[in-house]
Tab-separated table of C-alpha atoms in Angstrom:
chain	number	residue	atom	x	y	z
A	1428	MET	CA	-76.848	-25.677	10.200
A	1429	ALA	CA	-74.405	-25.986	12.916
A	1430	VAL	CA	-70.597	-25.467	12.019
A	1431	SER	CA	-67.269	-25.709	12.861
A	1432	ALA	CA	-65.731	-22.618	13.883
A	1433	ALA	CA	-62.934	-24.400	12.261
A	1434	GLN	CA	-63.601	-24.179	8.767
A	1435	ARG	CA	-61.186	-24.975	6.091
A	1436	VAL	CA	-63.432	-23.209	2.300
A	1437	VAL	CA	-62.350	-23.646	-1.178
A	1438	SER	CA	-64.226	-21.160	-3.311
A	1439	LEU	CA	-64.141	-22.501	-7.273
A	1440	LEU	CA	-65.830	-19.004	-8.390
A	1441	PRO	CA	-64.546	-15.637	-8.492
A	1442	ALA	CA	-68.266	-14.046	-7.412
A	1443	ALA	CA	-68.268	-16.947	-4.220
A	1444	THR	CA	-65.254	-15.716	-2.933
A	1445	GLU	CA	-66.460	-11.764	-2.714
A	1446	ALA	CA	-69.610	-13.153	-0.874
A	1447	VAL	CA	-67.484	-14.716	1.871
A	1448	CYS	CA	-64.834	-11.951	1.657
A	1449	LEU	CA	-68.047	-9.093	2.292
A	1450	VAL	CA	-69.025	-11.632	5.097
A	1451	GLY	CA	-66.069	-11.606	7.443
A	1452	GLY	CA	-64.308	-15.146	5.669
A	1453	LYS	CA	-61.284	-14.590	4.235
A	1454	ASP	CA	-58.927	-15.568	7.060
A	1455	LEU	CA	-61.680	-19.418	6.312
A	1456	LEU	CA	-60.390	-19.517	2.768
A	1457	VAL	CA	-57.719	-22.088	1.912
A	1458	ALA	CA	-57.497	-22.195	-1.504
A	1459	ARG	CA	-59.333	-20.095	-4.992
A	1460	SER	CA	-60.724	-20.573	-8.076
A	1461	HIS	CA	-57.864	-19.312	-11.403
A	1462	SER	CA	-60.019	-16.840	-11.981
A	1463	ASP	CA	-59.915	-15.361	-8.599
A	1464	ASP	CA	-58.538	-11.594	-7.739
A	1465	PHE	CA	-60.685	-9.941	-5.822
A	1466	PRO	CA	-59.656	-8.830	-3.605
A	1467	PRO	CA	-56.052	-8.787	-4.886
A	1468	GLU	CA	-54.590	-10.833	-1.618
A	1469	LEU	CA	-55.997	-13.881	-2.412
A	1470	ALA	CA	-53.522	-14.267	-5.076
A	1471	LEU	CA	-51.287	-15.970	-2.340
A	1472	LEU	CA	-53.258	-18.684	-2.066
A	1473	PRO	CA	-52.688	-22.018	-4.492
A	1474	ALA	CA	-55.134	-21.624	-7.143
A	1475	VAL	CA	-57.056	-25.898	-7.599
A	1476	THR	CA	-58.353	-25.628	-10.744
A	1477	ALA	CA	-57.228	-23.913	-14.390
A	1478	ALA	CA	-58.159	-23.043	-17.880
A	1479	ARG	CA	-58.170	-25.704	-20.667
A	1480	VAL	CA	-58.307	-22.739	-23.391
A	1481	THR	CA	-55.987	-20.837	-24.188
A	1482	LEU	CA	-56.106	-17.535	-24.150
A	1483	GLY	CA	-56.158	-15.422	-27.909
A	1484	SER	CA	-58.992	-13.412	-29.465
A	1485	SER	CA	-62.965	-13.794	-28.927
A	1486	LYS	CA	-63.327	-15.306	-31.241
A	1487	ASP	CA	-60.531	-17.687	-30.846
A	1488	ILE	CA	-62.005	-18.095	-27.197
A	1489	ASP	CA	-65.398	-19.247	-28.840
A	1490	ASP	CA	-63.678	-21.549	-31.482
A	1491	GLN	CA	-62.049	-23.607	-28.257
A	1492	VAL	CA	-64.861	-23.738	-26.194
A	1493	ASN	CA	-67.396	-25.217	-29.067
A	1494	SER	CA	-64.552	-28.169	-29.637
A	1495	LEU	CA	-64.311	-29.070	-26.058
A	1496	VAL	CA	-67.423	-28.726	-25.084
A	1497	ALA	CA	-68.430	-30.517	-28.997
A	1498	SER	CA	-65.974	-33.358	-27.267
A	1499	ALA	CA	-67.566	-33.473	-24.577
A	1500	GLN	CA	-64.220	-32.537	-22.528
A	1501	GLU	CA	-64.322	-30.105	-19.785
A	1502	LEU	CA	-62.822	-26.392	-19.955
A	1503	TYR	CA	-61.323	-26.743	-16.860
A	1504	GLU	CA	-58.902	-28.688	-14.520
A	1505	LEU	CA	-59.782	-29.703	-10.965
A	1506	LYS	CA	-56.840	-30.036	-9.798
A	1507	ARG	CA	-56.631	-32.678	-6.613
A	1508	ASP	CA	-53.827	-33.010	-5.690
A	1509	ILE	CA	-54.224	-29.266	-3.783
A	1510	LEU	CA	-57.580	-30.290	-2.487
A	1511	GLN	CA	-56.746	-33.108	-1.138
A	1512	ARG	CA	-53.707	-31.150	0.121
A	1513	VAL	CA	-55.240	-28.086	1.774
A	1514	LYS	CA	-58.544	-30.541	3.546
A	1515	PRO	CA	-61.050	-28.587	2.730
A	1516	SER	CA	-64.179	-29.048	5.241
A	1517	VAL	CA	-66.786	-26.478	2.565
A	1518	ILE	CA	-66.103	-26.557	-1.530
A	1519	ILE	CA	-68.124	-23.427	-2.192
A	1520	THR	CA	-69.035	-24.628	-6.522
A	1521	GLN	CA	-71.231	-23.400	-8.833
A	1522	GLY	CA	-73.970	-25.161	-11.610
A	1523	LEU	CA	-75.275	-21.737	-13.810
A	1524	CYS	CA	-72.444	-22.409	-16.667
A	1525	THR	CA	-70.696	-24.378	-17.070
A	1526	VAL	CA	-67.950	-21.499	-19.749
A	1527	CYS	CA	-67.405	-20.078	-16.802
A	1528	ALA	CA	-66.456	-22.137	-13.931
A	1529	ILE	CA	-65.475	-26.256	-13.915
A	1530	SER	CA	-68.986	-28.282	-13.212
A	1531	ASP	CA	-70.774	-29.437	-10.015
A	1532	ASP	CA	-70.360	-32.829	-11.557
A	1533	THR	CA	-66.631	-32.305	-11.638
A	1534	VAL	CA	-66.316	-30.740	-8.138
A	1535	ARG	CA	-69.581	-33.922	-6.285
A	1536	ALA	CA	-66.928	-36.782	-7.546
A	1537	ALA	CA	-63.437	-34.877	-6.933
A	1538	ALA	CA	-65.315	-34.281	-3.149
A	1539	LYS	CA	-66.457	-37.553	-2.696
A	1540	GLU	CA	-62.195	-39.155	-2.665
A	1541	LEU	CA	-61.334	-36.842	0.188
A	1542	GLU	CA	-61.335	-38.095	3.944
A	1543	PRO	CA	-63.423	-36.044	5.962
A	1544	ARG	CA	-65.505	-35.827	2.930
A	1545	PRO	CA	-66.356	-31.759	2.184
A	1546	GLU	CA	-70.219	-30.099	2.077
A	1547	VAL	CA	-70.128	-28.840	-0.933
A	1548	VAL	CA	-72.171	-25.703	-1.448
A	1549	SER	CA	-73.655	-25.565	-5.569
A	1550	LEU	CA	-74.742	-21.795	-6.646
A	1551	SER	CA	-77.007	-21.885	-9.414
A	1552	PRO	CA	-78.179	-18.021	-9.104
A	1553	MET	CA	-80.432	-16.061	-11.991
A	1554	SER	CA	-82.232	-13.189	-11.153
A	1555	LEU	CA	-80.937	-10.143	-8.257
A	1556	GLU	CA	-82.364	-11.863	-5.682
A	1557	ASP	CA	-80.889	-15.266	-5.711
A	1558	ILE	CA	-76.900	-12.999	-5.832
A	1559	LEU	CA	-78.437	-11.838	-2.311
A	1560	SER	CA	-80.359	-15.536	-1.052
A	1561	ASP	CA	-76.874	-17.620	-2.571
A	1562	ILE	CA	-74.585	-14.932	-0.215
A	1563	GLU	CA	-77.624	-15.836	2.938
A	1564	ARG	CA	-76.475	-18.847	1.825
A	1565	VAL	CA	-72.996	-18.635	1.723
A	1566	GLY	CA	-72.358	-17.454	5.137
A	1567	ALA	CA	-74.507	-19.607	6.604
A	1568	SER	CA	-72.256	-22.322	4.823
A	1569	ILE	CA	-69.120	-21.217	6.789
A	1570	GLY	CA	-70.507	-20.330	10.065
A	1571	LEU	CA	-70.963	-16.524	9.417
A	1572	GLU	CA	-75.302	-16.858	8.861
A	1573	GLN	CA	-75.165	-13.216	11.268
A	1574	ALA	CA	-72.788	-11.642	9.558
A	1575	ALA	CA	-74.060	-12.772	6.405
A	1576	LYS	CA	-77.555	-11.478	7.051
A	1577	GLY	CA	-76.430	-8.444	7.570
A	1578	ALA	CA	-74.665	-7.376	4.840
A	1579	VAL	CA	-77.600	-9.081	2.187
A	1580	ALA	CA	-80.092	-6.408	5.077
A	1581	GLY	CA	-77.499	-3.993	3.760
A	1582	LEU	CA	-77.142	-4.454	-0.009
A	1583	ARG	CA	-80.822	-4.998	-0.388
A	1584	ALA	CA	-80.870	-1.608	0.912
A	1585	ARG	CA	-78.906	0.042	-1.307
A	1586	VAL	CA	-80.862	-1.790	-4.689
A	1587	ALA	CA	-83.490	-0.296	-3.480
A	1588	ALA	CA	-82.393	2.701	-2.965
A	1589	ALA	CA	-80.925	2.134	-6.396
A	1590	ALA	CA	-84.009	0.934	-7.970
A	1591	ALA	CA	-86.158	4.430	-6.592
A	1592	ARG	CA	-84.162	6.500	-8.132
A	1593	GLY	CA	-84.081	4.620	-11.660
A	1594	ALA	CA	-88.044	4.714	-10.806
A	1595	ALA	CA	-86.971	8.493	-11.284
A	1596	VAL	CA	-85.006	8.488	-13.991
A	1597	VAL	CA	-87.586	6.780	-16.624
A	1598	GLU	CA	-91.308	9.075	-14.713
A	1599	LYS	CA	-88.644	12.051	-16.474
A	1600	ALA	CA	-88.105	10.784	-18.973
A	1601	GLY	CA	-92.121	10.146	-19.839
A	1602	GLY	CA	-92.471	7.212	-19.407
A	1603	VAL	CA	-89.533	6.307	-21.930
A	1604	ARG	CA	-86.711	3.668	-21.389
A	1605	PRO	CA	-83.388	4.279	-23.448
A	1606	ARG	CA	-82.973	0.568	-25.319
A	1607	VAL	CA	-80.259	-0.456	-24.432
A	1608	LEU	CA	-77.547	-3.006	-26.303
A	1609	PHE	CA	-74.903	-5.110	-23.390
A	1610	MET	CA	-73.331	-7.532	-25.228
A	1611	GLU	CA	-71.393	-10.361	-22.482
A	1612	TRP	CA	-69.214	-10.757	-26.593
A	1613	THR	CA	-68.290	-9.517	-28.894
A	1614	GLU	CA	-66.894	-12.066	-31.772
A	1615	PRO	CA	-69.782	-14.019	-32.212
A	1616	ILE	CA	-71.631	-11.193	-30.099
A	1617	PHE	CA	-73.258	-12.660	-27.029
A	1618	MET	CA	-76.347	-11.203	-25.384
A	1619	GLY	CA	-76.805	-9.871	-21.877
A	1620	GLY	CA	-78.359	-12.433	-19.685
A	1621	HIS	CA	-79.705	-13.111	-16.467
A	1622	TRP	CA	-79.734	-11.110	-13.849
A	1623	THR	CA	-78.534	-8.177	-16.236
A	1624	PRO	CA	-81.226	-7.403	-18.233
A	1625	GLN	CA	-82.545	-6.933	-14.520
A	1626	LEU	CA	-80.331	-4.679	-13.247
A	1627	ILE	CA	-81.335	-2.161	-16.342
A	1628	HIS	CA	-84.133	-2.301	-16.175
A	1629	MET	CA	-84.022	-1.635	-12.621
A	1630	ALA	CA	-82.255	1.292	-13.211
A	1631	GLY	CA	-84.430	3.261	-15.986
A	1632	GLY	CA	-83.302	1.678	-19.367
A	1633	GLN	CA	-85.042	-1.596	-21.804
A	1634	HIS	CA	-82.755	-4.380	-23.226
A	1635	PRO	CA	-84.798	-5.582	-25.821
A	1636	LEU	CA	-83.049	-7.831	-27.060
A	1637	ASN	CA	-83.275	-10.147	-24.255
A	1638	PRO	CA	-86.104	-8.964	-21.312
A	1639	PRO	CA	-86.061	-9.547	-18.276
A	1640	ASP	CA	-89.212	-11.554	-18.406
A	1641	GLN	CA	-89.374	-14.464	-16.550
A	1642	PRO	CA	-90.953	-16.203	-13.185
A	1643	SER	CA	-87.520	-14.983	-10.944
A	1644	GLY	CA	-87.280	-11.212	-12.839
A	1645	ALA	CA	-84.269	-12.491	-14.731
A	1646	ALA	CA	-83.657	-12.468	-18.015
A	1647	LYS	CA	-82.628	-15.821	-20.005
A	1648	PRO	CA	-79.269	-17.213	-19.900
A	1649	SER	CA	-77.152	-15.008	-22.731
A	1650	PHE	CA	-77.097	-15.833	-26.083
A	1651	ARG	CA	-75.779	-15.359	-29.388
A	1652	ILE	CA	-77.298	-13.230	-32.194
A	1653	PRO	CA	-76.632	-12.010	-35.646
A	1654	PRO	CA	-75.134	-8.963	-36.033
A	1655	GLU	CA	-78.663	-7.879	-38.654
A	1656	GLU	CA	-80.272	-8.066	-34.846
A	1657	VAL	CA	-78.956	-5.618	-33.839
A	1658	VAL	CA	-78.727	-3.373	-36.336
A	1659	LYS	CA	-82.964	-3.743	-36.488
A	1660	MET	CA	-83.277	-3.132	-33.082
A	1661	ASP	CA	-80.855	0.154	-33.595
A	1662	PRO	CA	-80.173	0.380	-29.823
A	1663	ASP	CA	-79.695	4.246	-28.023
A	1664	LEU	CA	-76.474	2.502	-26.008
A	1665	ILE	CA	-74.311	-0.007	-25.777
A	1666	ILE	CA	-72.629	-0.890	-22.987
A	1667	VAL	CA	-69.722	-3.482	-24.050
A	1668	CYS	CA	-68.613	-6.142	-21.347
A	1669	PRO	CA	-66.958	-9.134	-22.328
A	1670	CYS	CA	-66.769	-12.098	-19.688
A	1671	GLY	CA	-63.742	-12.649	-18.351
A	1672	PHE	CA	-62.232	-9.009	-20.532
A	1673	ASP	CA	-60.774	-6.247	-18.672
A	1674	ILE	CA	-61.005	-3.136	-20.709
A	1675	PRO	CA	-57.931	-3.106	-22.387
A	1676	THR	CA	-58.265	-5.782	-23.273
A	1677	THR	CA	-62.023	-4.848	-24.971
A	1678	LEU	CA	-60.292	-2.790	-27.198
A	1679	THR	CA	-58.248	-4.443	-28.803
A	1680	GLU	CA	-61.303	-7.194	-29.321
A	1681	LEU	CA	-63.143	-4.330	-30.604
A	1682	LYS	CA	-61.124	-2.971	-33.339
A	1683	SER	CA	-62.841	-5.731	-36.302
A	1684	VAL	CA	-66.079	-5.173	-35.118
A	1685	VAL	CA	-66.079	-1.187	-35.605
A	1686	GLN	CA	-64.717	-1.733	-38.776
A	1687	CYS	CA	-67.590	-3.311	-39.420
A	1688	ASP	CA	-70.563	-1.523	-41.835
A	1689	TRP	CA	-72.845	-2.452	-39.350
A	1690	TRP	CA	-71.583	-1.494	-36.911
A	1691	LYS	CA	-70.389	2.149	-38.013
A	1692	GLY	CA	-74.181	2.830	-38.630
A	1693	LEU	CA	-75.713	2.500	-35.525
A	1694	ARG	CA	-77.374	5.134	-34.084
A	1695	ALA	CA	-75.050	5.178	-30.436
A	1696	VAL	CA	-71.973	4.706	-32.190
A	1697	GLN	CA	-72.258	8.337	-34.000
A	1698	GLN	CA	-73.627	9.712	-31.084
A	1699	GLY	CA	-71.524	8.062	-28.926
A	1700	LYS	CA	-73.384	6.387	-27.278
A	1701	VAL	CA	-71.015	3.691	-26.598
A	1702	VAL	CA	-69.564	2.826	-23.049
A	1703	LEU	CA	-66.507	0.081	-22.386
A	1704	VAL	CA	-66.634	-1.564	-18.718
A	1705	ASP	CA	-64.726	-4.399	-17.092
A	1706	GLY	CA	-66.446	-7.541	-17.574
A	1707	ASN	CA	-64.289	-9.568	-15.554
A	1708	GLN	CA	-65.354	-7.605	-12.735
A	1709	MET	CA	-68.241	-6.174	-13.271
A	1710	PHE	CA	-71.380	-7.911	-14.258
A	1711	ASN	CA	-70.374	-11.017	-15.012
A	1712	ARG	CA	-69.517	-12.059	-11.780
A	1713	SER	CA	-72.126	-13.033	-9.907
A	1714	GLY	CA	-71.502	-11.214	-6.218
A	1715	PRO	CA	-72.161	-7.698	-4.302
A	1716	ARG	CA	-70.644	-6.485	-6.374
A	1717	VAL	CA	-73.446	-6.524	-8.881
A	1718	VAL	CA	-74.858	-4.238	-6.824
A	1719	ASP	CA	-72.387	-1.752	-7.782
A	1720	ALA	CA	-73.118	-2.262	-11.561
A	1721	LEU	CA	-77.125	-1.372	-10.525
A	1722	GLU	CA	-75.523	2.174	-8.951
A	1723	TRP	CA	-73.667	2.729	-10.892
A	1724	LEU	CA	-75.797	2.008	-14.803
A	1725	VAL	CA	-78.368	4.292	-12.417
A	1726	VAL	CA	-76.108	6.964	-12.466
A	1727	LEU	CA	-75.237	6.394	-16.834
A	1728	PHE	CA	-79.035	6.674	-16.924
A	1729	GLU	CA	-78.844	10.098	-14.638
A	1730	GLY	CA	-76.540	10.900	-17.246
A	1731	HIS	CA	-73.516	11.372	-14.736
A	1732	PRO	CA	-71.914	7.728	-14.279
A	1733	GLU	CA	-68.675	9.271	-13.381
A	1734	ALA	CA	-70.800	9.902	-10.071
A	1735	GLY	CA	-70.359	6.223	-9.499
A	1736	PRO	CA	-69.486	3.729	-7.563
A	1737	LYS	CA	-65.672	4.658	-6.698
A	1738	ASP	CA	-63.419	2.810	-9.176
A	1739	PHE	CA	-66.138	1.285	-10.730
A	1740	PRO	CA	-64.372	0.497	-14.258
A	1741	TRP	CA	-65.991	2.089	-17.138
A	1742	GLN	CA	-65.091	4.452	-20.457
A	1743	TRP	CA	-66.355	5.851	-22.943
A	1744	TRP	CA	-65.352	5.002	-26.272
A	1745	LYS	CA	-64.140	6.360	-28.738
A	1746	PRO	CA	-64.304	5.705	-32.327
A	1747	GLU	CA	-59.993	6.568	-32.855
A	1748	GLU	CA	-59.795	3.664	-29.977
A	1749	GLY	CA	-61.643	1.886	-33.403
A	1750	GLN	CA	-57.897	2.193	-35.409
């Protein structure tokens, strides 16, 4: 694909924005989504989206989302005036999840109103391989194809090394994999889906409630489960990583959950095997830092999570933090 050296890029997905920056296109960005926060300097760019869901507890947010979806309303607003002003030549969006970001249909309709009409690049990754391929697609769309190939080659090498260590973890344990409960939302409980169970398996664990058994190597999309299913599985390890929440917010959200008898009876809780991860930054973003998440999972299963990637945002949950 032939592209101009003067691309003007609008990214409506934080994972795509990180991909743009990874391949050397940060200076091509002219606008971002309201959720973009990495690298931090992107805050200087205008935001062309806004959330219609107001911040609240996990349950409050879930109720708002369900209400908007039931009434066929968008969860996000697209600021068409800003979009017209920045005159993008490329808009990067997503078609995977209307809860996570603005819908692909809305973006394409808005693009038709712009002159000249920008190219719309829509990403819908399900697996780790999809994520890596999408980084190459992003690079090609903004004129940085070779840089993207080089960056992805580096990521693939890290994935291969992490997977080898994960296999060694399983071999050392005599083929036994720890059973993991990955909480992508706390109230109600939503299981990790898509690439997240795949990462857990590659690192040496297993995710029984939503295993990576799809043809792509990924799992089914995240879905809601009742606490009874968690109790029945009785995980060896719990990773709490709510989509969009940092660790302080996650601690607040867990306070109601940890008072429940079903939680207190879990073996992982009783044995101090509950770990919190910044779900705004890690795992839930389908961008380059999923490789950081994979590498961290490996050292977690090896028994020394503090040796993971620099500045990886995690901590052990302590019972007194539920008071």
